[in-house]
Amino acid sequence: MSRVEEFEELRPLLFSIAYRILGSVGEAEDAVQETWLRYDGSSSRPTSTKAFLSATVTRISIDVLRSARVRREEYVGPWFPEPLLSDPYQDPVRSVELADSVSMAALLLLERLSPLERAVFVLREVFAFGFDEVASAVGRSEAACRQLLVRARRHMEAGRPRFEADRQERQELATRFFEALKNGDVGELRNLLAADVQMVGDGGGKAPQLANAVMGAENVARVLGAAAPLLTRIDVTFEPHEVNGQPGALFRDRDGRILRTLALDVLDGQIQTIHSVNNPDKLGHIGPVADAWAVNRELKQARRQMN
């Protein structure tokens, strides 16, 4: 097998490692490309190509994350990971763990960890790498990696979201939610939302966004219910689509351009959190991006006409 073939076979795994460490599709793709350049430029063939490439992409991702964290501290409003519509790496044995580890809630918890803790947690807990492989990847001893993992687990367990084990039940609830949203059915929306539900958005100061998170089932249901007829009036549509391994949807303007993504966190048969991403910088990898400011002006005009 040639180097190119070996690399392409492992590309899905490399991207999935990098994305979970970085929370950015673009930065993960860049890390994978840099990994290829280093592999292609090396004069010798490693004993284990998987171990070599995984270690390389992990080190690159750690370096990128260290600089990215400074930028995120200056970010306008809540920072969310770039939405991922499908994870290229699949492992039937670990499908549930892989899907939950890429959720918005899980990735936001990973943001609390140091870059080294995050890398160790991702390699060991998500991808089940041996401690010897983890140690080689992050440049620390196995004992140090075990300590890093203990600290990472402690942070993650303190706020770890619990997801419905029955994915079909979760999907059925999401179907009811989006049907109620389409119809502007405030009562049905309220029934599907947890009492303390939160709706939070990431506009990054580059797209219209709610000033604060909307809290509570009544408030969230009324906001969503009021928005539905306005969106229909200006030809904004949405299509249910898995987002970061969880039920969600893509919203598009009348020309089919991406306006925002929505992802739902479900627990105990109710929706606990609604994450919205409409920062245009985080949507370009999905497709052409809508002018959210123009859409917002249309919404305001439609609201005036309906009142």
PDB file of C-alpha atoms in Angstrom:
ATOM      1  CA  MET A   1       0.000   0.000   0.000  1.00  0.00           C
ATOM      2  CA  SER A   2       1.375   3.424  -0.923  1.00  0.00           C
ATOM      3  CA  ARG A   3       1.755   6.299   1.533  1.00  0.00           C
ATOM      4  CA  VAL A   4      -1.158   8.099  -0.067  1.00  0.00           C
ATOM      5  CA  GLU A   5      -3.388   5.046   0.293  1.00  0.00           C
ATOM      6  CA  GLU A   6      -2.334   4.508   3.908  1.00  0.00           C
ATOM      7  CA  PHE A   7      -3.011   8.144   4.732  1.00  0.00           C
ATOM      8  CA  GLU A   8      -6.393   8.284   3.022  1.00  0.00           C
ATOM      9  CA  GLU A   9      -7.489   5.150   4.850  1.00  0.00           C
ATOM     10  CA  LEU A  10      -6.725   6.842   8.163  1.00  0.00           C
ATOM     11  CA  ARG A  11      -7.929  10.352   7.224  1.00  0.00           C
ATOM     12  CA  PRO A  12     -11.402   9.928   8.833  1.00  0.00           C
ATOM     13  CA  LEU A  13      -9.825   8.938  12.153  1.00  0.00           C
ATOM     14  CA  LEU A  14      -7.308  11.788  12.013  1.00  0.00           C
ATOM     15  CA  PHE A  15     -10.010  14.368  11.316  1.00  0.00           C
ATOM     16  CA  SER A  16     -12.206  13.014  14.092  1.00  0.00           C
ATOM     17  CA  ILE A  17      -9.356  13.245  16.614  1.00  0.00           C
ATOM     18  CA  ALA A  18      -8.475  16.785  15.533  1.00  0.00           C
ATOM     19  CA  TYR A  19     -12.085  18.003  15.531  1.00  0.00           C
ATOM     20  CA  ARG A  20     -12.717  16.791  19.077  1.00  0.00           C
ATOM     21  CA  ILE A  21      -9.549  18.490  20.291  1.00  0.00           C
ATOM     22  CA  LEU A  22     -10.155  21.739  18.378  1.00  0.00           C
ATOM     23  CA  GLY A  23     -13.928  22.067  17.970  1.00  0.00           C
ATOM     24  CA  SER A  24     -13.360  23.551  14.519  1.00  0.00           C
ATOM     25  CA  VAL A  25     -13.912  21.877  11.174  1.00  0.00           C
ATOM     26  CA  GLY A  26     -11.529  24.218   9.355  1.00  0.00           C
ATOM     27  CA  GLU A  27      -8.752  23.918  11.927  1.00  0.00           C
ATOM     28  CA  ALA A  28      -9.167  20.139  12.038  1.00  0.00           C
ATOM     29  CA  GLU A  29      -8.872  19.910   8.252  1.00  0.00           C
ATOM     30  CA  ASP A  30      -5.745  22.087   8.375  1.00  0.00           C
ATOM     31  CA  ALA A  31      -4.246  19.859  11.083  1.00  0.00           C
ATOM     32  CA  VAL A  32      -4.888  16.775   8.970  1.00  0.00           C
ATOM     33  CA  GLN A  33      -3.280  18.427   5.937  1.00  0.00           C
ATOM     34  CA  GLU A  34      -0.213  19.398   7.972  1.00  0.00           C
ATOM     35  CA  THR A  35      -0.027  15.800   9.213  1.00  0.00           C
ATOM     36  CA  TRP A  36       0.092  14.581   5.618  1.00  0.00           C
ATOM     37  CA  LEU A  37       2.875  17.023   4.743  1.00  0.00           C
ATOM     38  CA  ARG A  38       4.984  15.795   7.643  1.00  0.00           C
ATOM     39  CA  TYR A  39       4.303  12.159   6.794  1.00  0.00           C
ATOM     40  CA  ASP A  40       5.032  12.660   3.114  1.00  0.00           C
ATOM     41  CA  GLY A  41       8.227  14.543   3.949  1.00  0.00           C
ATOM     42  CA  SER A  42       9.616  11.938   6.349  1.00  0.00           C
ATOM     43  CA  SER A  43      12.441   9.798   4.987  1.00  0.00           C
ATOM     44  CA  SER A  44      11.505   6.606   6.848  1.00  0.00           C
ATOM     45  CA  ARG A  45       8.316   4.570   7.180  1.00  0.00           C
ATOM     46  CA  PRO A  46       7.006   4.225  10.754  1.00  0.00           C
ATOM     47  CA  THR A  47       6.462   0.819  12.321  1.00  0.00           C
ATOM     48  CA  SER A  48       2.802   1.717  12.850  1.00  0.00           C
ATOM     49  CA  THR A  49       1.390   4.270  10.433  1.00  0.00           C
ATOM     50  CA  LYS A  50      -1.752   4.683  12.542  1.00  0.00           C
ATOM     51  CA  ALA A  51       0.239   5.411  15.699  1.00  0.00           C
ATOM     52  CA  PHE A  52       2.565   7.822  13.889  1.00  0.00           C
ATOM     53  CA  LEU A  53      -0.211   9.772  12.167  1.00  0.00           C
ATOM     54  CA  SER A  54      -2.452   9.859  15.245  1.00  0.00           C
ATOM     55  CA  ALA A  55       0.409  11.181  17.351  1.00  0.00           C
ATOM     56  CA  THR A  56       1.315  13.770  14.735  1.00  0.00           C
ATOM     57  CA  VAL A  57      -2.219  15.127  14.315  1.00  0.00           C
ATOM     58  CA  THR A  58      -2.634  15.207  18.101  1.00  0.00           C
ATOM     59  CA  ARG A  59       0.540  17.266  18.623  1.00  0.00           C
ATOM     60  CA  ILE A  60      -0.429  19.672  15.857  1.00  0.00           C
ATOM     61  CA  SER A  61      -3.915  20.038  17.319  1.00  0.00           C
ATOM     62  CA  ILE A  62      -2.558  20.732  20.807  1.00  0.00           C
ATOM     63  CA  ASP A  63      -0.375  23.540  19.435  1.00  0.00           C
ATOM     64  CA  VAL A  64      -3.280  25.028  17.471  1.00  0.00           C
ATOM     65  CA  LEU A  65      -5.596  24.803  20.481  1.00  0.00           C
ATOM     66  CA  ARG A  66      -3.162  26.697  22.696  1.00  0.00           C
ATOM     67  CA  SER A  67      -3.262  29.696  20.375  1.00  0.00           C
ATOM     68  CA  ALA A  68      -6.995  29.319  19.664  1.00  0.00           C
ATOM     69  CA  ARG A  69      -7.878  29.557  23.355  1.00  0.00           C
ATOM     70  CA  VAL A  70      -6.536  33.122  23.454  1.00  0.00           C
ATOM     71  CA  ARG A  71      -8.802  34.093  20.548  1.00  0.00           C
ATOM     72  CA  ARG A  72     -11.798  32.422  22.187  1.00  0.00           C
ATOM     73  CA  GLU A  73     -11.332  34.515  25.325  1.00  0.00           C
ATOM     74  CA  GLU A  74     -11.964  37.599  23.173  1.00  0.00           C
ATOM     75  CA  TYR A  75     -14.913  36.054  21.310  1.00  0.00           C
ATOM     76  CA  VAL A  76     -18.136  38.088  21.199  1.00  0.00           C
ATOM     77  CA  GLY A  77     -20.911  36.227  23.012  1.00  0.00           C
ATOM     78  CA  PRO A  78     -21.095  32.473  23.641  1.00  0.00           C
ATOM     79  CA  TRP A  79     -18.566  30.367  21.718  1.00  0.00           C
ATOM     80  CA  PHE A  80     -19.794  27.083  20.241  1.00  0.00           C
ATOM     81  CA  PRO A  81     -17.902  24.523  18.142  1.00  0.00           C
ATOM     82  CA  GLU A  82     -18.351  24.628  14.388  1.00  0.00           C
ATOM     83  CA  PRO A  83     -21.339  22.391  13.607  1.00  0.00           C
ATOM     84  CA  LEU A  84     -20.455  18.962  12.268  1.00  0.00           C
ATOM     85  CA  LEU A  85     -23.098  17.313  10.104  1.00  0.00           C
ATOM     86  CA  SER A  86     -21.447  13.901   9.874  1.00  0.00           C
ATOM     87  CA  ASP A  87     -18.450  12.316  11.546  1.00  0.00           C
ATOM     88  CA  PRO A  88     -16.283  10.639   8.873  1.00  0.00           C
ATOM     89  CA  TYR A  89     -14.932   8.082  11.350  1.00  0.00           C
ATOM     90  CA  GLN A  90     -17.290   5.226  12.139  1.00  0.00           C
ATOM     91  CA  ASP A  91     -16.840   2.330  14.544  1.00  0.00           C
ATOM     92  CA  PRO A  92     -19.947   0.171  15.044  1.00  0.00           C
ATOM     93  CA  VAL A  93     -18.660  -1.045  18.401  1.00  0.00           C
ATOM     94  CA  ARG A  94     -18.369   2.520  19.750  1.00  0.00           C
ATOM     95  CA  SER A  95     -21.049   4.295  17.723  1.00  0.00           C
ATOM     96  CA  VAL A  96     -22.943   5.658  20.753  1.00  0.00           C
ATOM     97  CA  GLU A  97     -19.794   6.940  22.472  1.00  0.00           C
ATOM     98  CA  LEU A  98     -18.559   8.524  19.257  1.00  0.00           C
ATOM     99  CA  ALA A  99     -21.855  10.328  18.641  1.00  0.00           C
ATOM    100  CA  ASP A 100     -22.170  11.609  22.206  1.00  0.00           C
ATOM    101  CA  SER A 101     -18.525  12.717  22.357  1.00  0.00           C
ATOM    102  CA  VAL A 102     -19.045  15.056  19.409  1.00  0.00           C
ATOM    103  CA  SER A 103     -22.231  16.690  20.751  1.00  0.00           C
ATOM    104  CA  MET A 104     -22.239  20.419  21.422  1.00  0.00           C
ATOM    105  CA  ALA A 105     -22.655  19.796  25.142  1.00  0.00           C
ATOM    106  CA  ALA A 106     -19.697  17.388  25.316  1.00  0.00           C
ATOM    107  CA  LEU A 107     -17.428  19.630  23.234  1.00  0.00           C
ATOM    108  CA  LEU A 108     -18.260  22.610  25.447  1.00  0.00           C
ATOM    109  CA  LEU A 109     -17.273  20.535  28.472  1.00  0.00           C
ATOM    110  CA  LEU A 110     -13.978  19.686  26.768  1.00  0.00           C
ATOM    111  CA  GLU A 111     -13.336  23.438  26.548  1.00  0.00           C
ATOM    112  CA  ARG A 112     -12.870  23.424  30.327  1.00  0.00           C
ATOM    113  CA  LEU A 113      -9.833  21.143  30.041  1.00  0.00           C
ATOM    114  CA  SER A 114      -6.249  22.112  29.365  1.00  0.00           C
ATOM    115  CA  PRO A 115      -4.994  21.205  25.878  1.00  0.00           C
ATOM    116  CA  LEU A 116      -3.072  18.208  27.251  1.00  0.00           C
ATOM    117  CA  GLU A 117      -6.013  16.984  29.340  1.00  0.00           C
ATOM    118  CA  ARG A 118      -8.291  17.341  26.332  1.00  0.00           C
ATOM    119  CA  ALA A 119      -5.969  15.385  24.042  1.00  0.00           C
ATOM    120  CA  VAL A 120      -5.482  12.590  26.583  1.00  0.00           C
ATOM    121  CA  PHE A 121      -9.223  12.346  27.215  1.00  0.00           C
ATOM    122  CA  VAL A 122     -10.059  12.226  23.505  1.00  0.00           C
ATOM    123  CA  LEU A 123      -7.460   9.587  22.663  1.00  0.00           C
ATOM    124  CA  ARG A 124      -8.147   7.358  25.650  1.00  0.00           C
ATOM    125  CA  GLU A 125     -11.858   7.758  26.400  1.00  0.00           C
ATOM    126  CA  VAL A 126     -13.252   8.345  22.915  1.00  0.00           C
ATOM    127  CA  PHE A 127     -10.907   6.335  20.688  1.00  0.00           C
ATOM    128  CA  ALA A 128      -9.677   3.776  23.248  1.00  0.00           C
ATOM    129  CA  PHE A 129      -5.949   4.242  22.535  1.00  0.00           C
ATOM    130  CA  GLY A 130      -3.581   2.422  24.859  1.00  0.00           C
ATOM    131  CA  PHE A 131      -1.731   4.496  27.441  1.00  0.00           C
ATOM    132  CA  ASP A 132       1.534   3.806  25.645  1.00  0.00           C
ATOM    133  CA  GLU A 133       0.071   5.317  22.456  1.00  0.00           C
ATOM    134  CA  VAL A 134      -1.397   8.263  24.360  1.00  0.00           C
ATOM    135  CA  ALA A 135       1.936   8.933  26.074  1.00  0.00           C
ATOM    136  CA  SER A 136       3.763   8.873  22.763  1.00  0.00           C
ATOM    137  CA  ALA A 137       1.218  11.218  21.184  1.00  0.00           C
ATOM    138  CA  VAL A 138       1.339  13.924  23.859  1.00  0.00           C
ATOM    139  CA  GLY A 139       4.993  13.541  24.818  1.00  0.00           C
ATOM    140  CA  ARG A 140       4.411  12.630  28.456  1.00  0.00           C
ATOM    141  CA  SER A 141       5.016   9.500  30.519  1.00  0.00           C
ATOM    142  CA  GLU A 142       2.265   6.930  30.921  1.00  0.00           C
ATOM    143  CA  ALA A 143       2.024   7.832  34.628  1.00  0.00           C
ATOM    144  CA  ALA A 144       1.593  11.508  33.764  1.00  0.00           C
ATOM    145  CA  CYS A 145      -1.080  10.622  31.198  1.00  0.00           C
ATOM    146  CA  ARG A 146      -2.989   8.615  33.777  1.00  0.00           C
ATOM    147  CA  GLN A 147      -3.000  11.651  36.071  1.00  0.00           C
ATOM    148  CA  LEU A 148      -4.096  13.907  33.215  1.00  0.00           C
ATOM    149  CA  LEU A 149      -6.936  11.507  32.474  1.00  0.00           C
ATOM    150  CA  VAL A 150      -8.046  11.432  36.123  1.00  0.00           C
ATOM    151  CA  ARG A 151      -8.266  15.248  36.156  1.00  0.00           C
ATOM    152  CA  ALA A 152     -10.033  15.315  32.798  1.00  0.00           C
ATOM    153  CA  ARG A 153     -12.587  12.721  33.889  1.00  0.00           C
ATOM    154  CA  ARG A 154     -13.272  14.684  37.071  1.00  0.00           C
ATOM    155  CA  HIS A 155     -14.037  17.846  35.102  1.00  0.00           C
ATOM    156  CA  MET A 156     -16.128  16.002  32.538  1.00  0.00           C
ATOM    157  CA  GLU A 157     -18.146  13.989  35.055  1.00  0.00           C
ATOM    158  CA  ALA A 158     -18.970  17.155  37.036  1.00  0.00           C
ATOM    159  CA  GLY A 159     -20.960  18.541  34.138  1.00  0.00           C
ATOM    160  CA  ARG A 160     -21.359  15.613  31.755  1.00  0.00           C
ATOM    161  CA  PRO A 161     -24.686  15.643  29.934  1.00  0.00           C
ATOM    162  CA  ARG A 162     -26.648  12.394  29.999  1.00  0.00           C
ATOM    163  CA  PHE A 163     -28.291  11.537  26.709  1.00  0.00           C
ATOM    164  CA  GLU A 164     -31.215   9.287  25.961  1.00  0.00           C
ATOM    165  CA  ALA A 165     -29.934   5.752  25.424  1.00  0.00           C
ATOM    166  CA  ASP A 166     -32.735   5.064  22.948  1.00  0.00           C
ATOM    167  CA  ARG A 167     -31.738   7.012  19.852  1.00  0.00           C
ATOM    168  CA  GLN A 168     -35.017   6.212  18.133  1.00  0.00           C
ATOM    169  CA  GLU A 169     -36.987   7.744  21.002  1.00  0.00           C
ATOM    170  CA  ARG A 170     -34.771  10.808  20.841  1.00  0.00           C
ATOM    171  CA  GLN A 171     -35.332  11.138  17.105  1.00  0.00           C
ATOM    172  CA  GLU A 172     -39.093  10.765  17.500  1.00  0.00           C
ATOM    173  CA  LEU A 173     -39.121  13.586  20.049  1.00  0.00           C
ATOM    174  CA  ALA A 174     -37.106  15.765  17.666  1.00  0.00           C
ATOM    175  CA  THR A 175     -39.578  15.026  14.858  1.00  0.00           C
ATOM    176  CA  ARG A 176     -42.433  16.203  17.075  1.00  0.00           C
ATOM    177  CA  PHE A 177     -40.461  19.305  18.031  1.00  0.00           C
ATOM    178  CA  PHE A 178     -39.774  20.375  14.458  1.00  0.00           C
ATOM    179  CA  GLU A 179     -43.354  19.667  13.425  1.00  0.00           C
ATOM    180  CA  ALA A 180     -44.560  21.881  16.274  1.00  0.00           C
ATOM    181  CA  LEU A 181     -42.024  24.532  15.282  1.00  0.00           C
ATOM    182  CA  LYS A 182     -43.236  24.433  11.685  1.00  0.00           C
ATOM    183  CA  ASN A 183     -46.834  24.921  12.847  1.00  0.00           C
ATOM    184  CA  GLY A 184     -46.008  27.535  15.483  1.00  0.00           C
ATOM    185  CA  ASP A 185     -47.702  25.308  18.060  1.00  0.00           C
ATOM    186  CA  VAL A 186     -46.679  26.937  21.342  1.00  0.00           C
ATOM    187  CA  GLY A 187     -48.536  24.405  23.486  1.00  0.00           C
ATOM    188  CA  GLU A 188     -46.859  21.391  21.882  1.00  0.00           C
ATOM    189  CA  LEU A 189     -43.464  23.073  21.988  1.00  0.00           C
ATOM    190  CA  ARG A 190     -43.947  23.744  25.701  1.00  0.00           C
ATOM    191  CA  ASN A 191     -44.796  20.073  26.302  1.00  0.00           C
ATOM    192  CA  LEU A 192     -41.567  18.936  24.644  1.00  0.00           C
ATOM    193  CA  LEU A 193     -39.282  21.301  26.552  1.00  0.00           C
ATOM    194  CA  ALA A 194     -37.800  20.705  29.998  1.00  0.00           C
ATOM    195  CA  ALA A 195     -38.929  23.221  32.602  1.00  0.00           C
ATOM    196  CA  ASP A 196     -35.424  24.692  32.822  1.00  0.00           C
ATOM    197  CA  VAL A 197     -34.616  24.461  29.094  1.00  0.00           C
ATOM    198  CA  GLN A 198     -32.076  26.914  27.672  1.00  0.00           C
ATOM    199  CA  MET A 199     -31.890  28.269  24.125  1.00  0.00           C
ATOM    200  CA  VAL A 200     -28.456  29.731  23.442  1.00  0.00           C
ATOM    201  CA  GLY A 201     -26.911  31.018  20.226  1.00  0.00           C
ATOM    202  CA  ASP A 202     -23.473  31.737  18.771  1.00  0.00           C
ATOM    203  CA  GLY A 203     -23.430  34.682  16.386  1.00  0.00           C
ATOM    204  CA  GLY A 204     -19.897  35.790  17.190  1.00  0.00           C
ATOM    205  CA  GLY A 205     -20.928  39.405  16.732  1.00  0.00           C
ATOM    206  CA  LYS A 206     -21.205  38.729  13.007  1.00  0.00           C
ATOM    207  CA  ALA A 207     -24.889  37.838  12.804  1.00  0.00           C
ATOM    208  CA  PRO A 208     -28.066  38.896  14.653  1.00  0.00           C
ATOM    209  CA  GLN A 209     -28.371  37.042  17.913  1.00  0.00           C
ATOM    210  CA  LEU A 210     -30.471  37.070  21.046  1.00  0.00           C
ATOM    211  CA  ALA A 211     -28.842  39.314  23.636  1.00  0.00           C
ATOM    212  CA  ASN A 212     -29.038  36.596  26.282  1.00  0.00           C
ATOM    213  CA  ALA A 213     -29.974  32.961  26.542  1.00  0.00           C
ATOM    214  CA  VAL A 214     -33.717  32.352  26.626  1.00  0.00           C
ATOM    215  CA  MET A 215     -34.558  30.360  29.738  1.00  0.00           C
ATOM    216  CA  GLY A 216     -37.560  28.268  30.732  1.00  0.00           C
ATOM    217  CA  ALA A 217     -40.105  26.252  28.771  1.00  0.00           C
ATOM    218  CA  GLU A 218     -42.712  29.013  28.587  1.00  0.00           C
ATOM    219  CA  ASN A 219     -40.303  31.657  27.316  1.00  0.00           C
ATOM    220  CA  VAL A 220     -38.566  29.396  24.797  1.00  0.00           C
ATOM    221  CA  ALA A 221     -41.890  28.045  23.479  1.00  0.00           C
ATOM    222  CA  ARG A 222     -43.268  31.564  22.986  1.00  0.00           C
ATOM    223  CA  VAL A 223     -40.120  32.799  21.225  1.00  0.00           C
ATOM    224  CA  LEU A 224     -40.091  29.815  18.876  1.00  0.00           C
ATOM    225  CA  GLY A 225     -43.841  29.904  18.323  1.00  0.00           C
ATOM    226  CA  ALA A 226     -43.768  33.600  17.435  1.00  0.00           C
ATOM    227  CA  ALA A 227     -40.831  33.122  15.049  1.00  0.00           C
ATOM    228  CA  ALA A 228     -42.425  30.325  12.996  1.00  0.00           C
ATOM    229  CA  PRO A 229     -45.011  32.384  11.032  1.00  0.00           C
ATOM    230  CA  LEU A 230     -42.464  35.135  10.432  1.00  0.00           C
ATOM    231  CA  LEU A 231     -39.934  32.685   9.007  1.00  0.00           C
ATOM    232  CA  THR A 232     -42.605  31.203   6.741  1.00  0.00           C
ATOM    233  CA  ARG A 233     -43.586  34.674   5.570  1.00  0.00           C
ATOM    234  CA  ILE A 234     -40.051  35.445   4.326  1.00  0.00           C
ATOM    235  CA  ASP A 235     -39.505  31.943   2.884  1.00  0.00           C
ATOM    236  CA  VAL A 236     -36.991  30.724   5.474  1.00  0.00           C
ATOM    237  CA  THR A 237     -37.159  26.950   5.593  1.00  0.00           C
ATOM    238  CA  PHE A 238     -35.548  24.293   7.751  1.00  0.00           C
ATOM    239  CA  GLU A 239     -34.708  20.661   7.216  1.00  0.00           C
ATOM    240  CA  PRO A 240     -34.187  18.224  10.082  1.00  0.00           C
ATOM    241  CA  HIS A 241     -30.603  16.999  10.042  1.00  0.00           C
ATOM    242  CA  GLU A 242     -28.300  15.429  12.595  1.00  0.00           C
ATOM    243  CA  VAL A 243     -25.920  18.046  13.984  1.00  0.00           C
ATOM    244  CA  ASN A 244     -22.934  16.982  16.083  1.00  0.00           C
ATOM    245  CA  GLY A 245     -24.375  13.524  16.542  1.00  0.00           C
ATOM    246  CA  GLN A 246     -27.661  14.856  17.949  1.00  0.00           C
ATOM    247  CA  PRO A 247     -31.064  15.697  16.433  1.00  0.00           C
ATOM    248  CA  GLY A 248     -31.019  19.103  14.781  1.00  0.00           C
ATOM    249  CA  ALA A 249     -31.856  21.120  11.694  1.00  0.00           C
ATOM    250  CA  LEU A 250     -30.407  23.369   9.006  1.00  0.00           C
ATOM    251  CA  PHE A 251     -32.167  26.677   8.367  1.00  0.00           C
ATOM    252  CA  ARG A 252     -31.953  28.177   4.876  1.00  0.00           C
ATOM    253  CA  ASP A 253     -33.024  31.438   3.265  1.00  0.00           C
ATOM    254  CA  ARG A 254     -35.225  31.531   0.169  1.00  0.00           C
ATOM    255  CA  ASP A 255     -32.187  30.932  -2.052  1.00  0.00           C
ATOM    256  CA  GLY A 256     -31.186  27.809  -0.148  1.00  0.00           C
ATOM    257  CA  ARG A 257     -28.224  29.392   1.611  1.00  0.00           C
ATOM    258  CA  ILE A 258     -27.357  28.339   5.159  1.00  0.00           C
ATOM    259  CA  LEU A 259     -28.720  30.703   7.797  1.00  0.00           C
ATOM    260  CA  ARG A 260     -28.113  28.735  10.991  1.00  0.00           C
ATOM    261  CA  THR A 261     -27.910  25.280  12.513  1.00  0.00           C
ATOM    262  CA  LEU A 262     -29.907  24.066  15.475  1.00  0.00           C
ATOM    263  CA  ALA A 263     -28.925  21.160  17.729  1.00  0.00           C
ATOM    264  CA  LEU A 264     -31.057  19.617  20.485  1.00  0.00           C
ATOM    265  CA  ASP A 265     -29.866  17.993  23.713  1.00  0.00           C
ATOM    266  CA  VAL A 266     -32.456  15.485  24.929  1.00  0.00           C
ATOM    267  CA  LEU A 267     -32.756  13.995  28.415  1.00  0.00           C
ATOM    268  CA  ASP A 268     -35.580  12.098  30.128  1.00  0.00           C
ATOM    269  CA  GLY A 269     -37.907  12.553  27.166  1.00  0.00           C
ATOM    270  CA  GLN A 270     -37.563  16.343  27.035  1.00  0.00           C
ATOM    271  CA  ILE A 271     -35.366  18.888  25.297  1.00  0.00           C
ATOM    272  CA  GLN A 272     -32.868  20.345  27.753  1.00  0.00           C
ATOM    273  CA  THR A 273     -30.826  22.700  25.578  1.00  0.00           C
ATOM    274  CA  ILE A 274     -31.146  24.207  22.110  1.00  0.00           C
ATOM    275  CA  HIS A 275     -27.821  25.285  20.596  1.00  0.00           C
ATOM    276  CA  SER A 276     -27.975  27.619  17.613  1.00  0.00           C
ATOM    277  CA  VAL A 277     -24.968  28.567  15.457  1.00  0.00           C
ATOM    278  CA  ASN A 278     -25.357  31.416  12.979  1.00  0.00           C
ATOM    279  CA  ASN A 279     -21.878  32.920  12.930  1.00  0.00           C
ATOM    280  CA  PRO A 280     -21.195  32.894   9.161  1.00  0.00           C
ATOM    281  CA  ASP A 281     -17.540  32.037   9.775  1.00  0.00           C
ATOM    282  CA  LYS A 282     -18.678  28.708  11.238  1.00  0.00           C
ATOM    283  CA  LEU A 283     -21.129  27.743   8.488  1.00  0.00           C
ATOM    284  CA  GLY A 284     -19.108  28.026   5.265  1.00  0.00           C
ATOM    285  CA  HIS A 285     -18.024  24.381   5.308  1.00  0.00           C
ATOM    286  CA  ILE A 286     -21.692  23.355   5.038  1.00  0.00           C
ATOM    287  CA  GLY A 287     -22.466  25.413   1.943  1.00  0.00           C
ATOM    288  CA  PRO A 288     -23.124  28.972   0.713  1.00  0.00           C
ATOM    289  CA  VAL A 289     -23.988  31.189   3.701  1.00  0.00           C
ATOM    290  CA  ALA A 290     -26.997  33.490   3.890  1.00  0.00           C
ATOM    291  CA  ASP A 291     -26.833  37.201   4.702  1.00  0.00           C
ATOM    292  CA  ALA A 292     -28.243  36.955   8.212  1.00  0.00           C
ATOM    293  CA  TRP A 293     -28.506  40.730   8.609  1.00  0.00           C
ATOM    294  CA  ALA A 294     -30.643  40.997   5.465  1.00  0.00           C
ATOM    295  CA  VAL A 295     -32.865  38.153   6.688  1.00  0.00           C
ATOM    296  CA  ASN A 296     -33.197  39.908  10.047  1.00  0.00           C
ATOM    297  CA  ARG A 297     -34.360  43.103   8.327  1.00  0.00           C
ATOM    298  CA  GLU A 298     -36.971  41.083   6.452  1.00  0.00           C
ATOM    299  CA  LEU A 299     -38.121  39.535   9.718  1.00  0.00           C
ATOM    300  CA  LYS A 300     -38.579  42.954  11.298  1.00  0.00           C
ATOM    301  CA  GLN A 301     -40.563  44.152   8.313  1.00  0.00           C
ATOM    302  CA  ALA A 302     -42.740  41.026   8.378  1.00  0.00           C
ATOM    303  CA  ARG A 303     -43.385  41.545  12.086  1.00  0.00           C
ATOM    304  CA  ARG A 304     -44.535  45.126  11.482  1.00  0.00           C
ATOM    305  CA  GLN A 305     -46.857  43.996   8.728  1.00  0.00           C
ATOM    306  CA  MET A 306     -48.435  41.309  10.897  1.00  0.00           C
ATOM    307  CA  ASN A 307     -48.992  43.651  13.875  1.00  0.00           C
TER     308      ASN A 307
END
